[in-house]
Amino acid sequence: SFEKKMPHNFRLELAQGLRLKDHISNFSLAFFEGALSYKNSKGLKISLPYRYTILQDKIKHRLSFGLSHQYLLKMISLKYRLKYYRLYENGEMKSEDGNAFGNLIRNKLTIRYKTKGKVNPYISGELIYLYNTYNNPFNEYRASLGFEIDLPNKNSINLFYIFKKEGIAKSNPNEINIIGLSYISKI
């Protein structure tokens, strides 16, 4: 991902991701995301991201609105994020049975420990709810931990593990383990 500071506390963010499955032997998805965000001096951030996702059999679009607030202590930062998004699949908002693909609300809390060195550990938890549903709205949760490694010139690498349980209202929910690596450059 790349982040570019703009005038008046705005920021342009671009990201590209590739996800593989079955021990890195098969393609799962690729995504491209762009976001415009604004962050004030008190730690409040407003963002408008758009994600284009390519899967084996379909294309998904996701338009989001996010709010986050970061609270800094001496060596620990607490960040809460609330995100609403609408998902479109192959250009449609609803499936053949009339159900919406995605009006979702995501809540995430991250605790990050800032060390005096270059390696900074973090943990986070996320709850995902289906919006405007009559059944159980609680759909998914994620727990993650990782290390962000600072590199020269405002670059960093993030090594992480995520446990994800989705489709909780179903009789057989999916449990997914994710190991990842990301590179971030702040221009």
mmCIF file of C-alpha atoms in Angstrom:
data_model
loop_
_atom_site.group_PDB
_atom_site.id
_atom_site.type_symbol
_atom_site.label_atom_id
_atom_site.label_comp_id
_atom_site.label_asym_id
_atom_site.label_seq_id
_atom_site.Cartn_x
_atom_site.Cartn_y
_atom_site.Cartn_z
ATOM 1 C CA SER A 1 0.000 0.000 0.000
ATOM 2 C CA PHE A 2 1.001 3.597 -0.558
ATOM 3 C CA GLU A 3 -0.122 6.673 1.338
ATOM 4 C CA LYS A 4 0.322 10.245 0.150
ATOM 5 C CA LYS A 5 -0.237 13.259 2.382
ATOM 6 C CA MET A 6 -2.248 16.012 0.757
ATOM 7 C CA PRO A 7 -3.065 19.577 1.842
ATOM 8 C CA HIS A 8 -5.433 20.297 4.760
ATOM 9 C CA ASN A 9 -4.906 16.947 6.571
ATOM 10 C CA PHE A 10 -6.230 14.860 3.673
ATOM 11 C CA ARG A 11 -4.527 11.664 2.601
ATOM 12 C CA LEU A 12 -4.774 9.489 -0.523
ATOM 13 C CA GLU A 13 -4.311 5.776 0.083
ATOM 14 C CA LEU A 14 -3.822 3.100 -2.585
ATOM 15 C CA ALA A 15 -3.543 -0.618 -1.867
ATOM 16 C CA GLN A 16 -3.304 -3.815 -3.836
ATOM 17 C CA GLY A 17 -3.558 -7.300 -2.365
ATOM 18 C CA LEU A 18 -3.287 -10.895 -3.468
ATOM 19 C CA ARG A 19 -4.665 -13.736 -1.371
ATOM 20 C CA LEU A 20 -3.752 -17.352 -1.931
ATOM 21 C CA LYS A 21 -5.220 -20.475 -0.325
ATOM 22 C CA ASP A 22 -4.507 -24.182 0.124
ATOM 23 C CA HIS A 23 -0.960 -23.562 1.413
ATOM 24 C CA ILE A 24 -0.250 -20.931 -1.274
ATOM 25 C CA SER A 25 -1.097 -23.337 -4.115
ATOM 26 C CA ASN A 26 -4.364 -21.741 -5.361
ATOM 27 C CA PHE A 27 -5.624 -18.245 -6.160
ATOM 28 C CA SER A 28 -8.290 -16.923 -3.796
ATOM 29 C CA LEU A 29 -8.683 -13.269 -4.777
ATOM 30 C CA ALA A 30 -6.981 -10.056 -5.789
ATOM 31 C CA PHE A 31 -8.150 -6.609 -4.764
ATOM 32 C CA PHE A 32 -7.401 -2.988 -5.561
ATOM 33 C CA GLU A 33 -8.435 -0.282 -3.110
ATOM 34 C CA GLY A 34 -8.349 3.485 -3.136
ATOM 35 C CA ALA A 35 -9.380 5.775 -0.291
ATOM 36 C CA LEU A 36 -9.545 9.444 0.511
ATOM 37 C CA SER A 37 -9.288 10.237 4.214
ATOM 38 C CA TYR A 38 -9.168 13.204 6.553
ATOM 39 C CA LYS A 39 -7.569 13.125 10.013
ATOM 40 C CA ASN A 40 -7.798 15.936 12.544
ATOM 41 C CA SER A 41 -5.300 16.765 15.294
ATOM 42 C CA LYS A 42 -7.361 14.992 17.974
ATOM 43 C CA GLY A 43 -7.013 11.548 16.336
ATOM 44 C CA LEU A 44 -10.398 11.401 14.547
ATOM 45 C CA LYS A 45 -10.200 10.006 11.008
ATOM 46 C CA ILE A 46 -12.930 9.920 8.347
ATOM 47 C CA SER A 47 -12.370 7.784 5.255
ATOM 48 C CA LEU A 48 -14.144 6.914 2.008
ATOM 49 C CA PRO A 49 -12.633 3.712 0.552
ATOM 50 C CA TYR A 50 -13.601 1.886 -2.635
ATOM 51 C CA ARG A 51 -12.467 -1.717 -3.241
ATOM 52 C CA TYR A 52 -12.537 -3.691 -6.505
ATOM 53 C CA THR A 53 -12.143 -7.440 -5.886
ATOM 54 C CA ILE A 54 -11.521 -10.177 -8.467
ATOM 55 C CA LEU A 55 -12.428 -13.745 -7.475
ATOM 56 C CA GLN A 56 -12.338 -16.901 -9.584
ATOM 57 C CA ASP A 57 -16.007 -16.707 -10.583
ATOM 58 C CA LYS A 58 -17.124 -13.139 -9.869
ATOM 59 C CA ILE A 59 -16.185 -9.516 -9.356
ATOM 60 C CA LYS A 60 -17.144 -7.582 -6.229
ATOM 61 C CA HIS A 61 -17.221 -3.849 -5.570
ATOM 62 C CA ARG A 62 -17.258 -2.385 -2.074
ATOM 63 C CA LEU A 63 -17.976 1.228 -1.199
ATOM 64 C CA SER A 64 -17.374 2.158 2.449
ATOM 65 C CA PHE A 65 -17.599 4.947 4.966
ATOM 66 C CA GLY A 66 -15.327 4.736 7.992
ATOM 67 C CA LEU A 67 -14.725 6.584 11.232
ATOM 68 C CA SER A 68 -11.845 5.876 13.570
ATOM 69 C CA HIS A 69 -10.347 7.421 16.656
ATOM 70 C CA GLN A 70 -6.888 6.816 18.058
ATOM 71 C CA TYR A 71 -6.021 7.448 21.688
ATOM 72 C CA LEU A 72 -2.333 7.604 22.585
ATOM 73 C CA LEU A 73 -0.861 6.717 25.941
ATOM 74 C CA LYS A 74 2.891 6.694 26.578
ATOM 75 C CA MET A 75 3.791 3.364 24.958
ATOM 76 C CA ILE A 76 0.327 2.098 23.975
ATOM 77 C CA SER A 77 -2.153 3.311 21.392
ATOM 78 C CA LEU A 78 -5.815 2.325 21.317
ATOM 79 C CA LYS A 79 -7.636 2.650 18.023
ATOM 80 C CA TYR A 80 -11.344 2.059 17.479
ATOM 81 C CA ARG A 81 -12.756 1.886 13.952
ATOM 82 C CA LEU A 82 -16.384 1.792 12.821
ATOM 83 C CA LYS A 83 -16.955 1.037 9.156
ATOM 84 C CA TYR A 84 -20.138 0.725 7.099
ATOM 85 C CA TYR A 85 -20.012 -0.733 3.640
ATOM 86 C CA ARG A 86 -22.201 -1.870 0.820
ATOM 87 C CA LEU A 87 -21.116 -4.754 -1.361
ATOM 88 C CA TYR A 88 -21.962 -5.214 -5.034
ATOM 89 C CA GLU A 89 -21.394 -8.469 -6.904
ATOM 90 C CA ASN A 90 -21.087 -8.407 -10.698
ATOM 91 C CA GLY A 91 -22.649 -4.924 -10.633
ATOM 92 C CA GLU A 92 -25.728 -6.004 -8.642
ATOM 93 C CA MET A 93 -26.711 -5.129 -5.051
ATOM 94 C CA LYS A 94 -28.880 -8.244 -4.563
ATOM 95 C CA SER A 95 -28.633 -11.944 -5.347
ATOM 96 C CA GLU A 96 -31.217 -13.907 -7.363
ATOM 97 C CA ASP A 97 -33.193 -14.657 -4.164
ATOM 98 C CA GLY A 98 -33.474 -10.914 -3.407
ATOM 99 C CA ASN A 99 -31.074 -10.825 -0.446
ATOM 100 C CA ALA A 100 -28.609 -7.962 -0.290
ATOM 101 C CA PHE A 101 -24.976 -8.971 -0.798
ATOM 102 C CA GLY A 102 -23.703 -6.684 1.839
ATOM 103 C CA ASN A 103 -24.815 -3.893 4.031
ATOM 104 C CA LEU A 104 -22.317 -4.514 6.779
ATOM 105 C CA ILE A 105 -21.098 -2.761 9.878
ATOM 106 C CA ARG A 106 -17.610 -3.540 11.156
ATOM 107 C CA ASN A 107 -16.286 -2.668 14.622
ATOM 108 C CA LYS A 108 -12.576 -3.040 15.270
ATOM 109 C CA LEU A 109 -10.395 -2.355 18.298
ATOM 110 C CA THR A 110 -6.593 -2.404 17.964
ATOM 111 C CA ILE A 111 -4.069 -2.193 20.786
ATOM 112 C CA ARG A 112 -0.548 -1.336 19.616
ATOM 113 C CA TYR A 113 2.571 -1.262 21.754
ATOM 114 C CA LYS A 114 5.183 1.268 20.621
ATOM 115 C CA THR A 115 8.657 0.049 21.521
ATOM 116 C CA LYS A 116 11.838 2.074 21.470
ATOM 117 C CA GLY A 117 13.089 -0.197 18.700
ATOM 118 C CA LYS A 118 11.830 -0.846 15.175
ATOM 119 C CA VAL A 119 9.450 -3.755 15.951
ATOM 120 C CA ASN A 120 6.007 -2.797 17.300
ATOM 121 C CA PRO A 121 3.530 -5.578 18.248
ATOM 122 C CA TYR A 122 -0.257 -5.262 18.119
ATOM 123 C CA ILE A 123 -3.452 -7.241 18.680
ATOM 124 C CA SER A 124 -6.944 -6.525 17.392
ATOM 125 C CA GLY A 125 -10.473 -7.860 17.424
ATOM 126 C CA GLU A 126 -13.228 -7.191 14.935
ATOM 127 C CA LEU A 127 -16.984 -7.896 14.944
ATOM 128 C CA ILE A 128 -18.983 -7.784 11.700
ATOM 129 C CA TYR A 129 -22.755 -7.399 11.566
ATOM 130 C CA LEU A 130 -25.232 -7.656 8.701
ATOM 131 C CA TYR A 131 -27.323 -4.483 8.584
ATOM 132 C CA ASN A 132 -31.083 -4.620 7.822
ATOM 133 C CA THR A 133 -31.509 -8.332 8.400
ATOM 134 C CA TYR A 134 -34.262 -10.099 10.330
ATOM 135 C CA ASN A 135 -32.128 -13.106 11.235
ATOM 136 C CA ASN A 136 -29.102 -13.069 13.518
ATOM 137 C CA PRO A 137 -27.195 -9.954 12.410
ATOM 138 C CA PHE A 138 -23.880 -11.088 13.950
ATOM 139 C CA ASN A 139 -22.082 -12.622 10.954
ATOM 140 C CA GLU A 140 -18.329 -12.742 11.518
ATOM 141 C CA TYR A 141 -15.491 -12.092 13.920
ATOM 142 C CA ARG A 142 -11.744 -11.792 13.511
ATOM 143 C CA ALA A 143 -8.885 -11.854 15.980
ATOM 144 C CA SER A 144 -5.412 -10.862 14.851
ATOM 145 C CA LEU A 145 -1.933 -10.266 16.099
ATOM 146 C CA GLY A 146 1.162 -9.061 14.385
ATOM 147 C CA PHE A 147 4.327 -7.022 14.277
ATOM 148 C CA GLU A 148 4.934 -3.840 12.351
ATOM 149 C CA ILE A 149 8.609 -3.415 11.492
ATOM 150 C CA ASP A 150 9.766 0.144 10.789
ATOM 151 C CA LEU A 151 12.054 0.594 7.788
ATOM 152 C CA PRO A 152 13.925 3.705 6.615
ATOM 153 C CA ASN A 153 12.174 6.531 4.721
ATOM 154 C CA LYS A 154 8.683 6.051 6.247
ATOM 155 C CA ASN A 155 8.350 2.470 5.027
ATOM 156 C CA SER A 156 7.279 -0.544 7.055
ATOM 157 C CA ILE A 157 6.536 -4.249 6.833
ATOM 158 C CA ASN A 158 3.657 -5.861 8.664
ATOM 159 C CA LEU A 159 3.747 -9.588 9.589
ATOM 160 C CA PHE A 160 0.410 -10.854 10.900
ATOM 161 C CA TYR A 161 -1.862 -13.772 11.764
ATOM 162 C CA ILE A 162 -5.678 -13.582 11.609
ATOM 163 C CA PHE A 163 -8.236 -16.093 12.838
ATOM 164 C CA LYS A 164 -11.553 -15.486 11.091
ATOM 165 C CA LYS A 165 -14.927 -17.146 11.680
ATOM 166 C CA GLU A 166 -17.609 -16.184 9.151
ATOM 167 C CA GLY A 167 -21.207 -17.173 8.506
ATOM 168 C CA ILE A 168 -21.844 -17.613 12.213
ATOM 169 C CA ALA A 169 -25.635 -17.807 11.770
ATOM 170 C CA LYS A 170 -25.192 -20.846 9.476
ATOM 171 C CA SER A 171 -25.121 -24.389 10.825
ATOM 172 C CA ASN A 172 -21.545 -24.870 9.592
ATOM 173 C CA PRO A 173 -19.599 -21.564 9.831
ATOM 174 C CA ASN A 174 -16.249 -21.199 8.061
ATOM 175 C CA GLU A 175 -13.083 -20.960 10.145
ATOM 176 C CA ILE A 176 -10.128 -19.451 8.321
ATOM 177 C CA ASN A 177 -6.511 -19.010 9.418
ATOM 178 C CA ILE A 178 -4.562 -16.296 7.602
ATOM 179 C CA ILE A 179 -0.837 -15.608 7.681
ATOM 180 C CA GLY A 180 0.150 -12.437 5.902
ATOM 181 C CA LEU A 181 2.834 -9.982 4.935
ATOM 182 C CA SER A 182 2.232 -6.405 3.836
ATOM 183 C CA TYR A 183 4.435 -3.519 2.794
ATOM 184 C CA ILE A 184 3.471 0.097 3.520
ATOM 185 C CA SER A 185 5.099 3.173 2.035
ATOM 186 C CA LYS A 186 4.181 6.686 3.200
ATOM 187 C CA ILE A 187 5.163 9.161 0.516
#
